PDB file of C-alpha atoms in Angstrom:
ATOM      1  CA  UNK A   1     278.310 137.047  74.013  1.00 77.00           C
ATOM      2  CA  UNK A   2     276.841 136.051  70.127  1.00 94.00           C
ATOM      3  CA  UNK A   3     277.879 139.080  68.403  1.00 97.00           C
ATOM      4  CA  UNK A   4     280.949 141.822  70.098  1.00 97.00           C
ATOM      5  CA  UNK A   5     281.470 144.659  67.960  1.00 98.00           C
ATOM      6  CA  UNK A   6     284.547 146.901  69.060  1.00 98.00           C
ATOM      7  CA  UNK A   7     285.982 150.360  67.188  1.00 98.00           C
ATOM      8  CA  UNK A   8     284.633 149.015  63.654  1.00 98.00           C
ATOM      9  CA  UNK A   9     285.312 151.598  60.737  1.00 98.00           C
ATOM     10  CA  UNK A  10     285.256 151.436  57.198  1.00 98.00           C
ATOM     11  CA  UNK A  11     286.173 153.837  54.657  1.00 96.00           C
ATOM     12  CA  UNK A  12     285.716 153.503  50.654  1.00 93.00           C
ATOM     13  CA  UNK A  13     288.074 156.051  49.818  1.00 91.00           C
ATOM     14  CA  UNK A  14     287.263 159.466  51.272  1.00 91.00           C
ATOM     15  CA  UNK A  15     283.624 158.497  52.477  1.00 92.00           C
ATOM     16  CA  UNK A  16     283.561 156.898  56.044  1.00 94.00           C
ATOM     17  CA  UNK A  17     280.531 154.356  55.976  1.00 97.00           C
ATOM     18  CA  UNK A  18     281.566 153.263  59.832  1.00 97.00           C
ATOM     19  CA  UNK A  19     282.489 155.490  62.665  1.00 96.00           C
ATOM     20  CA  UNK A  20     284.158 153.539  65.422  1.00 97.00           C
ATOM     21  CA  UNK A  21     280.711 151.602  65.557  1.00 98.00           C
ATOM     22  CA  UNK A  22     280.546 149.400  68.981  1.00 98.00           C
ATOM     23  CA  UNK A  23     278.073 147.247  70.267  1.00 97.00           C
ATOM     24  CA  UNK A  24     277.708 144.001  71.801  1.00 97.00           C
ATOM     25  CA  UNK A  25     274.713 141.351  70.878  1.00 97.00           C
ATOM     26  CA  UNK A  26     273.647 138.158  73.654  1.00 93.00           C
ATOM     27  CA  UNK A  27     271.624 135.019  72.867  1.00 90.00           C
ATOM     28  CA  UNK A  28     269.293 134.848  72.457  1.00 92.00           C
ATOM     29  CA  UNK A  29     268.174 138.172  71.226  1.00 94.00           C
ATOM     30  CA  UNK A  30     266.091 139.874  68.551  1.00 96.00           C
ATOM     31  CA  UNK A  31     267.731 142.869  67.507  1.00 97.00           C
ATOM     32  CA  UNK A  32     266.694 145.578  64.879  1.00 96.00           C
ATOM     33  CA  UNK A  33     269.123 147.510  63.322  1.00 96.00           C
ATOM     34  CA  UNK A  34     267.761 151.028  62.122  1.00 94.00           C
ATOM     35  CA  UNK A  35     269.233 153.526  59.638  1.00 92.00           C
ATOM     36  CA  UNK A  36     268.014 155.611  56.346  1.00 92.00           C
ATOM     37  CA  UNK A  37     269.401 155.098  53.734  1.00 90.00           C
ATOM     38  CA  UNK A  38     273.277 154.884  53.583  1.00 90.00           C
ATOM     39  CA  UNK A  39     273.744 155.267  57.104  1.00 94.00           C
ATOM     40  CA  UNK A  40     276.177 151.794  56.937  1.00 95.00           C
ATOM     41  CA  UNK A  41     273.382 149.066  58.133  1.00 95.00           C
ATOM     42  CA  UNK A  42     274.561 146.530  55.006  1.00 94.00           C
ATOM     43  CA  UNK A  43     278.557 147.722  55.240  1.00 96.00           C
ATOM     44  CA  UNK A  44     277.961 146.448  59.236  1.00 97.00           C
ATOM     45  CA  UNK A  45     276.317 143.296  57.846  1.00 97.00           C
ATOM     46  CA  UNK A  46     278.901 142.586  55.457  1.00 96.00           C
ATOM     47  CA  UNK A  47     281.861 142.577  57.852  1.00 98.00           C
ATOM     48  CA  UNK A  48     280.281 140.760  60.141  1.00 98.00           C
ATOM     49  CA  UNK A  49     279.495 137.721  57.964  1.00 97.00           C
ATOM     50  CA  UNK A  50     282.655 138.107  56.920  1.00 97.00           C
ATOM     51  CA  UNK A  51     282.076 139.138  53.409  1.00 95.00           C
ATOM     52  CA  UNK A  52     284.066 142.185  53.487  1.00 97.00           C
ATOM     53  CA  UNK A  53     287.046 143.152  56.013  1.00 97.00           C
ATOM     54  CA  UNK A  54     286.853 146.160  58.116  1.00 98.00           C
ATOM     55  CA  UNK A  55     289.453 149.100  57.518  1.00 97.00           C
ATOM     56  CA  UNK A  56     289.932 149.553  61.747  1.00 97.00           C
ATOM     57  CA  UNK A  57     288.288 147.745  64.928  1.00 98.00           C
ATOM     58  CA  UNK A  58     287.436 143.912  65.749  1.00 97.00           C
ATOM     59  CA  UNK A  59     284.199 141.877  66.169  1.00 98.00           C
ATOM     60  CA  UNK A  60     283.776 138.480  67.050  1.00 97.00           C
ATOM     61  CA  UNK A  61     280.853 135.826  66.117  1.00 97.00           C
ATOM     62  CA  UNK A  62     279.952 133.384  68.456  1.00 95.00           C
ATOM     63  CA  UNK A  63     283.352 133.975  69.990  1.00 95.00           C
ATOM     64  CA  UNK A  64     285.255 133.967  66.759  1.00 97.00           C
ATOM     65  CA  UNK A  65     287.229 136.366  65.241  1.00 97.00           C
ATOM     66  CA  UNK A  66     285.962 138.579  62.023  1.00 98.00           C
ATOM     67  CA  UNK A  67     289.833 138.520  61.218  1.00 96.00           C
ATOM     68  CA  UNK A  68     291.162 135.458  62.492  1.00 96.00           C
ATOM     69  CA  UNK A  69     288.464 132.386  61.981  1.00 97.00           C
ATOM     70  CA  UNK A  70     286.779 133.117  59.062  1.00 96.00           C
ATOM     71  CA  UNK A  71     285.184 129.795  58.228  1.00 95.00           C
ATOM     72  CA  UNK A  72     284.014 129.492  62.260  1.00 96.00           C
ATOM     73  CA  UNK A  73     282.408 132.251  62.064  1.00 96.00           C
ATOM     74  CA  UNK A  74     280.753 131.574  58.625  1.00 94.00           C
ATOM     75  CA  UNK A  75     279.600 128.412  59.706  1.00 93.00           C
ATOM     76  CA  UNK A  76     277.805 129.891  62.718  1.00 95.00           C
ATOM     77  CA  UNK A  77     276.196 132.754  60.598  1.00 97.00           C
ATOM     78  CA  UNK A  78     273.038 132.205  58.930  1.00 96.00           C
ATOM     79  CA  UNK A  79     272.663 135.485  55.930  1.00 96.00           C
ATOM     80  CA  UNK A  80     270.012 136.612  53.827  1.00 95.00           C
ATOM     81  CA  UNK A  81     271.357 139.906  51.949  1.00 93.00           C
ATOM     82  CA  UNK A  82     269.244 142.693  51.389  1.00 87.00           C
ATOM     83  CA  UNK A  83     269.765 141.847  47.239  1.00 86.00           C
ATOM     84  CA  UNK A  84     268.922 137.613  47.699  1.00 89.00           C
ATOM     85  CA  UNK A  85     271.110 136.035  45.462  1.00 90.00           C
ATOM     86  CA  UNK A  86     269.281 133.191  43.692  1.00 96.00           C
ATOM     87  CA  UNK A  87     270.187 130.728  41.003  1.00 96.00           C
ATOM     88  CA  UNK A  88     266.557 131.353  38.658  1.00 97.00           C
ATOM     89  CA  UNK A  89     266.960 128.430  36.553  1.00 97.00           C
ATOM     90  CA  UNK A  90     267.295 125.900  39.522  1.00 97.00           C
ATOM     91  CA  UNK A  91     264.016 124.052  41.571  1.00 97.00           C
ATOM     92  CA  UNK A  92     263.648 125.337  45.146  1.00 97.00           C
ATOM     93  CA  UNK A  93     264.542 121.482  46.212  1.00 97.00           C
ATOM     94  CA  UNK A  94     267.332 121.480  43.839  1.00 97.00           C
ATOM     95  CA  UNK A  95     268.964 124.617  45.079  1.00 97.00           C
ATOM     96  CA  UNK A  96     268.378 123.829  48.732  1.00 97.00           C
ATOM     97  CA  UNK A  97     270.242 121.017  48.060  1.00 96.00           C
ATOM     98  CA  UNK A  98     272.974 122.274  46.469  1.00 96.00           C
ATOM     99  CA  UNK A  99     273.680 124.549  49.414  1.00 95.00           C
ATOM    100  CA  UNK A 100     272.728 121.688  51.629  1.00 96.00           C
ATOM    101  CA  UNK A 101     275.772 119.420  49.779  1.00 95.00           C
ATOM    102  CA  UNK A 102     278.121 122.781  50.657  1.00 92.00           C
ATOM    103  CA  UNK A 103     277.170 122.764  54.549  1.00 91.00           C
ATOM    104  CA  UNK A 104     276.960 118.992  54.608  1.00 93.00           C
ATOM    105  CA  UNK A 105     274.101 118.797  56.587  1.00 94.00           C
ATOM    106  CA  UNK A 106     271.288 115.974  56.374  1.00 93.00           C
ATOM    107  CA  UNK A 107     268.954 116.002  53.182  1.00 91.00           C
ATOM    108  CA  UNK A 108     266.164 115.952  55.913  1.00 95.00           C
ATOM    109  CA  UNK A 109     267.185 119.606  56.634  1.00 96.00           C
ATOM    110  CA  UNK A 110     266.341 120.813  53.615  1.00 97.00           C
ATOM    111  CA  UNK A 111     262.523 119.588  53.991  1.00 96.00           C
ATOM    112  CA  UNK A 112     262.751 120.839  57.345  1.00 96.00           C
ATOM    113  CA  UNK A 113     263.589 124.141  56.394  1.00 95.00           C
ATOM    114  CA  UNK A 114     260.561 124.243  53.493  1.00 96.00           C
ATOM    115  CA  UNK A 115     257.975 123.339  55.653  1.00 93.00           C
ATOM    116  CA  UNK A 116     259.333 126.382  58.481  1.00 89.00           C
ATOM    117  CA  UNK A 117     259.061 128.932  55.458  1.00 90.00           C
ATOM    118  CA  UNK A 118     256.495 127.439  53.894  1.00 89.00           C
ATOM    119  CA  UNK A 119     257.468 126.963  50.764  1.00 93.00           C
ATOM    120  CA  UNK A 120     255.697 123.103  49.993  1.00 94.00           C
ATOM    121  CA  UNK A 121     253.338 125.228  47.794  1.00 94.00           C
ATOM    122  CA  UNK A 122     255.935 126.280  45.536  1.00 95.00           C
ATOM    123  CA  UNK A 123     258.265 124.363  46.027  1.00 95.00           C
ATOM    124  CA  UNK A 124     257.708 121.764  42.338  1.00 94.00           C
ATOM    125  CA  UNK A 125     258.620 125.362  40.478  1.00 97.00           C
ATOM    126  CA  UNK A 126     261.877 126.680  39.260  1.00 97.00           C
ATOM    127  CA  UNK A 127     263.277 129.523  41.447  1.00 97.00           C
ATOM    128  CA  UNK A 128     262.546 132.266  38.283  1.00 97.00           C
ATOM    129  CA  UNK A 129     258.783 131.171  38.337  1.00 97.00           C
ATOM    130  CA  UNK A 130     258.503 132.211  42.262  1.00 94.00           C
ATOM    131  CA  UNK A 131     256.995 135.862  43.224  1.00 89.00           C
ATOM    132  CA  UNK A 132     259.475 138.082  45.042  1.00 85.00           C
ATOM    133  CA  UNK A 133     257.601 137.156  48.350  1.00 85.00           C
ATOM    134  CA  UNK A 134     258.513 133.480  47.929  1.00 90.00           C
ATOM    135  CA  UNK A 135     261.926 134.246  46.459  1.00 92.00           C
ATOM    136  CA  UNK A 136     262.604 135.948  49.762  1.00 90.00           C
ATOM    137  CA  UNK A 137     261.378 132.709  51.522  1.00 91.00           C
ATOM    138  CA  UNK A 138     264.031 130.814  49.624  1.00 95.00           C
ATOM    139  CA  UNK A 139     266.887 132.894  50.642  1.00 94.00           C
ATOM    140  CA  UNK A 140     265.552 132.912  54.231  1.00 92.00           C
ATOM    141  CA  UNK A 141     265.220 128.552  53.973  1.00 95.00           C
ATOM    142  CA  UNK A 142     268.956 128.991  52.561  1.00 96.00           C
ATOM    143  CA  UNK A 143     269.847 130.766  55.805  1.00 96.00           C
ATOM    144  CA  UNK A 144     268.809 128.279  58.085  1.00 95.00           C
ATOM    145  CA  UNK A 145     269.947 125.443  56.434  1.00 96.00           C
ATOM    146  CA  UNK A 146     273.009 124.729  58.545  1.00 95.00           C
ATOM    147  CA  UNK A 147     270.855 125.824  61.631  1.00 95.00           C
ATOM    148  CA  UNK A 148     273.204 128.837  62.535  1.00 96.00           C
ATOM    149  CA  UNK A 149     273.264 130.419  66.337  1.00 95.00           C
ATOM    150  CA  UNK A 150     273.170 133.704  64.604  1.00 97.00           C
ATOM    151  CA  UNK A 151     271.130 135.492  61.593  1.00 97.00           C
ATOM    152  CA  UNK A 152     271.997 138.243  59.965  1.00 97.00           C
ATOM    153  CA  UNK A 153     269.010 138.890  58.177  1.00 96.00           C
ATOM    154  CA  UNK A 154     269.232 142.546  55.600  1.00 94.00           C
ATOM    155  CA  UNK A 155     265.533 143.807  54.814  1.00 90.00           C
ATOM    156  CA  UNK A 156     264.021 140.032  55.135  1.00 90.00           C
ATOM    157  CA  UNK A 157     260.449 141.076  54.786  1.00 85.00           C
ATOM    158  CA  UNK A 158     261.273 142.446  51.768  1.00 76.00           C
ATOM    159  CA  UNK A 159     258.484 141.920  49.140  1.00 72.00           C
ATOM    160  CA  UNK A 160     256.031 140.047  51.346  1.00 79.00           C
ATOM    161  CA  UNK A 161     252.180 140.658  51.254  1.00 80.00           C
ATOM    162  CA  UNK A 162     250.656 141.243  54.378  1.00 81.00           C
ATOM    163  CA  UNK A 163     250.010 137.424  55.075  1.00 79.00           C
ATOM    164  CA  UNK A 164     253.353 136.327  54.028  1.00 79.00           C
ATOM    165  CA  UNK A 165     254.797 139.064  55.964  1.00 83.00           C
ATOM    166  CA  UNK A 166     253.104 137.808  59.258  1.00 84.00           C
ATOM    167  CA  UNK A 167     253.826 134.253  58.760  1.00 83.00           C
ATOM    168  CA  UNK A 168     257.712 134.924  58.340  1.00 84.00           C
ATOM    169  CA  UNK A 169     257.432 137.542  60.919  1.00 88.00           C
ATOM    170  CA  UNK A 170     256.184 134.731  63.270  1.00 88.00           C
ATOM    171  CA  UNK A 171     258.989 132.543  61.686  1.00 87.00           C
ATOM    172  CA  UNK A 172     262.039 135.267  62.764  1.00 91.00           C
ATOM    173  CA  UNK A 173     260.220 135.579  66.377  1.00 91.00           C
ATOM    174  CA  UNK A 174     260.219 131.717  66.940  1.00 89.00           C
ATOM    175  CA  UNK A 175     263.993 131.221  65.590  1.00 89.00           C
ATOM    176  CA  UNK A 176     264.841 134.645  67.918  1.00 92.00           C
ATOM    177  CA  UNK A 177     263.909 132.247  71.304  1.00 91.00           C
ATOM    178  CA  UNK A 178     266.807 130.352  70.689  1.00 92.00           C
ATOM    179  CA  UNK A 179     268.857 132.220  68.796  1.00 94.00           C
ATOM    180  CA  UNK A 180     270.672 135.351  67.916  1.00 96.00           C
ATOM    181  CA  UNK A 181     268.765 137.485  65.192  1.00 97.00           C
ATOM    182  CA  UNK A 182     270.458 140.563  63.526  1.00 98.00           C
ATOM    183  CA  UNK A 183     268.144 142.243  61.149  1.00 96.00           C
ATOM    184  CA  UNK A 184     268.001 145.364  59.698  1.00 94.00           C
ATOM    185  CA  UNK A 185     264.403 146.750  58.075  1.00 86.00           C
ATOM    186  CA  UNK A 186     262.949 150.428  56.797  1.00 79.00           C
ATOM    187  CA  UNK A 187     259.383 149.034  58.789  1.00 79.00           C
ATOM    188  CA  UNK A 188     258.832 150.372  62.330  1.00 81.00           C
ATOM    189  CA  UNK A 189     256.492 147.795  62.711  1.00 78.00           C
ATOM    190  CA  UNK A 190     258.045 145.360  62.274  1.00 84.00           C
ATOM    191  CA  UNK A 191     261.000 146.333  64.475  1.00 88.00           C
ATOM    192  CA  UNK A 192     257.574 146.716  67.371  1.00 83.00           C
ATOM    193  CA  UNK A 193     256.397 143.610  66.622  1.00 85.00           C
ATOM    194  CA  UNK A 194     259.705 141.011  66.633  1.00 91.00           C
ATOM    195  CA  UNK A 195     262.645 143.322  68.513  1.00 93.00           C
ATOM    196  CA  UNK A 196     263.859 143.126  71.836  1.00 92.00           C
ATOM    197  CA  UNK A 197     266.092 145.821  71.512  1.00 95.00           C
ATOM    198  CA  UNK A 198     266.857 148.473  69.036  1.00 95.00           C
ATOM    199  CA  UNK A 199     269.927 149.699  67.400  1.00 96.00           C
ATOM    200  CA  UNK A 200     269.679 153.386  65.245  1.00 94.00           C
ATOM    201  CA  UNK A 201     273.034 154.273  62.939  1.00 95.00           C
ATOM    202  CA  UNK A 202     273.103 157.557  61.142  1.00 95.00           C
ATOM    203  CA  UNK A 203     276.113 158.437  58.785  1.00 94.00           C
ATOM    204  CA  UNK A 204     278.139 155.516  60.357  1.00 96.00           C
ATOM    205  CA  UNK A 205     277.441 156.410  63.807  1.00 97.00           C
ATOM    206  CA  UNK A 206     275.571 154.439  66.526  1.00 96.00           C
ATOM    207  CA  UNK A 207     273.038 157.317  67.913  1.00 94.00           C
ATOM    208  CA  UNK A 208     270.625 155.121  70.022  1.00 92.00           C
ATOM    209  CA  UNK A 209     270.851 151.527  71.617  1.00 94.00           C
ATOM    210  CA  UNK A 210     267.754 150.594  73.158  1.00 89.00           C
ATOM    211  CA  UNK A 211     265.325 148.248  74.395  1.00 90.00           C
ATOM    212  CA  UNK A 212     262.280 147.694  73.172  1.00 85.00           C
ATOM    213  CA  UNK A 213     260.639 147.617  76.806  1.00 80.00           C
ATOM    214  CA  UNK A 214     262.386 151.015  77.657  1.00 77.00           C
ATOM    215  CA  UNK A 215     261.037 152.247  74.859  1.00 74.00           C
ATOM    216  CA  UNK A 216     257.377 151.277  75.523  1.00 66.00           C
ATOM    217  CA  UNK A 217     257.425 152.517  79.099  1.00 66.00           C
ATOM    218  CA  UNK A 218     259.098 155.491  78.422  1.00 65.00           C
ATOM    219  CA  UNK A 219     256.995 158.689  80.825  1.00 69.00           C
ATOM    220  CA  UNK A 220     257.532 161.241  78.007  1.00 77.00           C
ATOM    221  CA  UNK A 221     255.089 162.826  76.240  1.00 81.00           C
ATOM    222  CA  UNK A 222     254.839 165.970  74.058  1.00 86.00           C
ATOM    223  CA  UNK A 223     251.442 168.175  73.580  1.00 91.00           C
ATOM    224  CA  UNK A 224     251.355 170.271  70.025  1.00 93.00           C
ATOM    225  CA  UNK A 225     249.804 173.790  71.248  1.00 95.00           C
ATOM    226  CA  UNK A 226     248.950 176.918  69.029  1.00 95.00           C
ATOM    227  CA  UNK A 227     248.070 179.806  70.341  1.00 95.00           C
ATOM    228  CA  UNK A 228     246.659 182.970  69.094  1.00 95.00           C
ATOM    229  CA  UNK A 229     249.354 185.023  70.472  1.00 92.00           C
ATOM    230  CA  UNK A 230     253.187 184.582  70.529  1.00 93.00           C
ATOM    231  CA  UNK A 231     254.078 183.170  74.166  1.00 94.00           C
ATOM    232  CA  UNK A 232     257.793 183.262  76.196  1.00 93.00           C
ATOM    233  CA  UNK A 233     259.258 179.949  76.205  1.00 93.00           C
ATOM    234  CA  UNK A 234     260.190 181.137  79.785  1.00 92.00           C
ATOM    235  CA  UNK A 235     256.702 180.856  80.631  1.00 94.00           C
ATOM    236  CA  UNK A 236     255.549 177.582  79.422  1.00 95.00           C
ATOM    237  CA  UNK A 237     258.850 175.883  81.179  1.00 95.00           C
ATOM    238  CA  UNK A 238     257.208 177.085  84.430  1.00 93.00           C
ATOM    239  CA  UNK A 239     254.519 174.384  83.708  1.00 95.00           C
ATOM    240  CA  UNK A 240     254.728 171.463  86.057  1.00 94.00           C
ATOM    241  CA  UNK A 241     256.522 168.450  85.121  1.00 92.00           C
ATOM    242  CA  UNK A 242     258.192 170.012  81.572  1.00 94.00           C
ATOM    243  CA  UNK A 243     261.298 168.807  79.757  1.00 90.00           C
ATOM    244  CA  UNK A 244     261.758 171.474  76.729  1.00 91.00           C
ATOM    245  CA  UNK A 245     259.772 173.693  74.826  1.00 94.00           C
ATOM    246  CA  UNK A 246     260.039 174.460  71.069  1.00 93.00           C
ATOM    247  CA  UNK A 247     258.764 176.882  69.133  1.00 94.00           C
ATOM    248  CA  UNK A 248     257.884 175.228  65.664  1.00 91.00           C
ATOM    249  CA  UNK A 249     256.822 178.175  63.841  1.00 91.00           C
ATOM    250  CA  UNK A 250     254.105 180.754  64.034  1.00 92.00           C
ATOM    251  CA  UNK A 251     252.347 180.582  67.303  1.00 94.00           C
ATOM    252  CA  UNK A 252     253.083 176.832  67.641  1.00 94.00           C
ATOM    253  CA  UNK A 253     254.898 175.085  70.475  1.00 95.00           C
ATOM    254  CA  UNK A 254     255.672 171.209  70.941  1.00 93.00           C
ATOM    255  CA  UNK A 255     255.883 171.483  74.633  1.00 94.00           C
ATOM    256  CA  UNK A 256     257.450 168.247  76.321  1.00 90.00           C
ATOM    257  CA  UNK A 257     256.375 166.538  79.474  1.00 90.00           C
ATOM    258  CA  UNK A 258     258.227 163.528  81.616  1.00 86.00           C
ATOM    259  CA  UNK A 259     255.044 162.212  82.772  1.00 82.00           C
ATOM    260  CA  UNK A 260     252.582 159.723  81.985  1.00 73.00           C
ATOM    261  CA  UNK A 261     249.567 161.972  82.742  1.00 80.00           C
ATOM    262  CA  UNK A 262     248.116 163.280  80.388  1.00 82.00           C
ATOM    263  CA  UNK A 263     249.187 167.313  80.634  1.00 90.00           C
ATOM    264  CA  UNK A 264     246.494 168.832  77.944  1.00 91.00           C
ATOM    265  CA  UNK A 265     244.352 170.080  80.870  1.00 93.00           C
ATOM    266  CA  UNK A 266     247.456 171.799  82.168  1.00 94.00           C
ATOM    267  CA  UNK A 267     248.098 173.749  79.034  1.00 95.00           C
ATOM    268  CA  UNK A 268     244.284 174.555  78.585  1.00 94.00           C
ATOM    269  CA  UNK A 269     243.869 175.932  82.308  1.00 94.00           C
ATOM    270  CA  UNK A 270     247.346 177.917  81.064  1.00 95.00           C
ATOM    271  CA  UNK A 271     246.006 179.317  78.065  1.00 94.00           C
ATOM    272  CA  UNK A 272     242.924 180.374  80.026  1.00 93.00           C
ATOM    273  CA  UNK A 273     244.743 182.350  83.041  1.00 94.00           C
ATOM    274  CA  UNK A 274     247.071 184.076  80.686  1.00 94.00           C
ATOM    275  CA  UNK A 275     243.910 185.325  78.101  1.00 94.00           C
ATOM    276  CA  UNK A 276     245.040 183.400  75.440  1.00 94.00           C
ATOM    277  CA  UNK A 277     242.994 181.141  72.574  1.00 94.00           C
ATOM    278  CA  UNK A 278     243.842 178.138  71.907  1.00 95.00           C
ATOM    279  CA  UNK A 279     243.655 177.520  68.195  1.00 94.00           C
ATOM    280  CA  UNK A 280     245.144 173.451  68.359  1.00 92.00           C
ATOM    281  CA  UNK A 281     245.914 171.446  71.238  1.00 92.00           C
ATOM    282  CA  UNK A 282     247.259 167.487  70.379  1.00 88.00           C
ATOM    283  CA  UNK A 283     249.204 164.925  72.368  1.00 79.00           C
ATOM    284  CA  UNK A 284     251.792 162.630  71.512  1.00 71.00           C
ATOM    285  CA  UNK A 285     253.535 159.633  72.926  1.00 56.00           C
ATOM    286  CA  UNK A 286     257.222 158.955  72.485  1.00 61.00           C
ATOM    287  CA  UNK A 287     257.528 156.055  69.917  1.00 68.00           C
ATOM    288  CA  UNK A 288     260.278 154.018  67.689  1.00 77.00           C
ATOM    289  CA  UNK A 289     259.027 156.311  64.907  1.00 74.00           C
ATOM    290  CA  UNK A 290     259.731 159.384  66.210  1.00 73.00           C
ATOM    291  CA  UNK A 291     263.160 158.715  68.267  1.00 77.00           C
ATOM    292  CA  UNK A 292     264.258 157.089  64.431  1.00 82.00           C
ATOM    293  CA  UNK A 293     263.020 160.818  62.924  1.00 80.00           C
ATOM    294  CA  UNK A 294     264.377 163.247  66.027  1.00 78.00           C
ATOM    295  CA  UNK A 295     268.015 160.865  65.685  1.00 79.00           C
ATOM    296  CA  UNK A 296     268.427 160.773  62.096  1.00 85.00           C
ATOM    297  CA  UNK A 297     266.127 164.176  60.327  1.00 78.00           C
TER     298      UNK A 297
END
């Protein structure tokens, strides 16, 4: 197992950031890690790279302890914080090898580590010159230049423009085949397009823990009916095939299916036996989106 996470809490006074969080993390893995804001993504981060302790609970990286081997497990952990901390005044060379000189790894690391982040186009200027795109690219070159098993990687497309954002998209899918990759990010998209697996905290709480595959095959479906006339919920849970039914407001009900097929036809030849108008009639599918809004709203 690359990352076990058992009964971590952590309180800053009165405010509990963690809840008896567990999960457990295998390699090689992409994992996104989902929250709004405060909901204890970067507090999780933190104690697991060691940075800060936890006030209850154990995890282990790679087999070593949070608690008990410290420098293992920092030498195993590759981090880019969601703020990048950057030396401005130094060359991206320079400061790669400064960090380089810390890790004692090979100077040829350090060029191998440009050219996967492609930074050789920038790479002549000092670090304060660089856009926050590149910057970002600096901090994620820092990350892997001890070629970790695991990265912990807070926002990392932070910044990027859409091409930049592909490229080190492609970069995090490619180092996920081999090995471990934490990340946390406010972009569903991005979550679709590198995650195996999903993991949503709200208010220091684990709500879902899911896989990516699950979540694409997943039979549910929801159709968005108004009516011209106030129905029973009774009646509408008589319809074949129906999960729950919820009155929004008005004459509106988001009426949910567990079925692939699509169950607007249904509702229409419903509408019709019972007299009743249809005024709006929309599908839709189960996604990351909406399971983040319906877990955390």
């Amino acid at each position: 197992m690359s990352i076990e996470v058992e009964g971590i809490s952590k309180h800053y006074g009165n405010q509990k950031a963690l809840n008896n969080v567990s999960f457990k993390i295998e390699k090689p893995e992409i994992v996104g890690f989902l929250g709004p804001n405060g909901a204890g993504k970067s507090t999780m981060m933190k104690i697991l790279t060691t940075y800060i302790d936890p006030t209850s609970g154990s995890a282990k990286v790679n087999e070593n302890d949070i608690a008990l081997n410290k420098p293992q497990v920092q030498q195993s952990v590759g981090y880019l914080p969601e703020h990048n901390p950057l030396y401005l005044d130094m060359y991206v060379r320079e400061y790669l090898a400064f960090n380089a000189s810390i890790y004692k790894v090979p100077k040829q690391r350090i060029e191998d580590v440009i050219e996967l982040t492609g930074l050789n186009p920038e790479v002549h200027k000092k670090i304060g010159q660089l856009s926050k795109g590149y910057r970002q690219r600096v901090g994620l070159a820092n990350a892997l230049l001890h070629n970790p098993d695991v990265l912990i990687l807070d926002e990392p497309t932070t910044g990027l423009d859409p091409n930049q954002l592909v490229d080190i998209r492609n970069l995090i899918k490619d180092m996920g085949k081999s090995k471990t990759v934490f990340l946390s990010t406010h972009i569903m998209q991005e979550v679709e397009a590198m995650c195996d697996r999903v993991i949503i905290i709200n208010k220091g709480n684990i709500v879902a823990d899911k896989k990516l595959k699950e979540l694409r095959e997943d039979k549910e479906q929801t159709v968005i009916v108004e009516f011209d006339y106030r129905v029973e919920d009774a009646f509408l849970l008589k319809l074949p095939k129906v999960e729950r039914v919820i009155n929004t407001h008005g004459f509106v009900y988001e009426i949910t299916f567990k079925t692939s097929e699509d169950m607007r036809s249904y509702v229409f030849d419903f509408a019709h036996d019972n007299q009743l108008k249809i005024l709006q009639l929309n599908q839709k599918n189960a996604s990351l989106e909406s399971l983040f809004r319906e877990l955390t709203q």
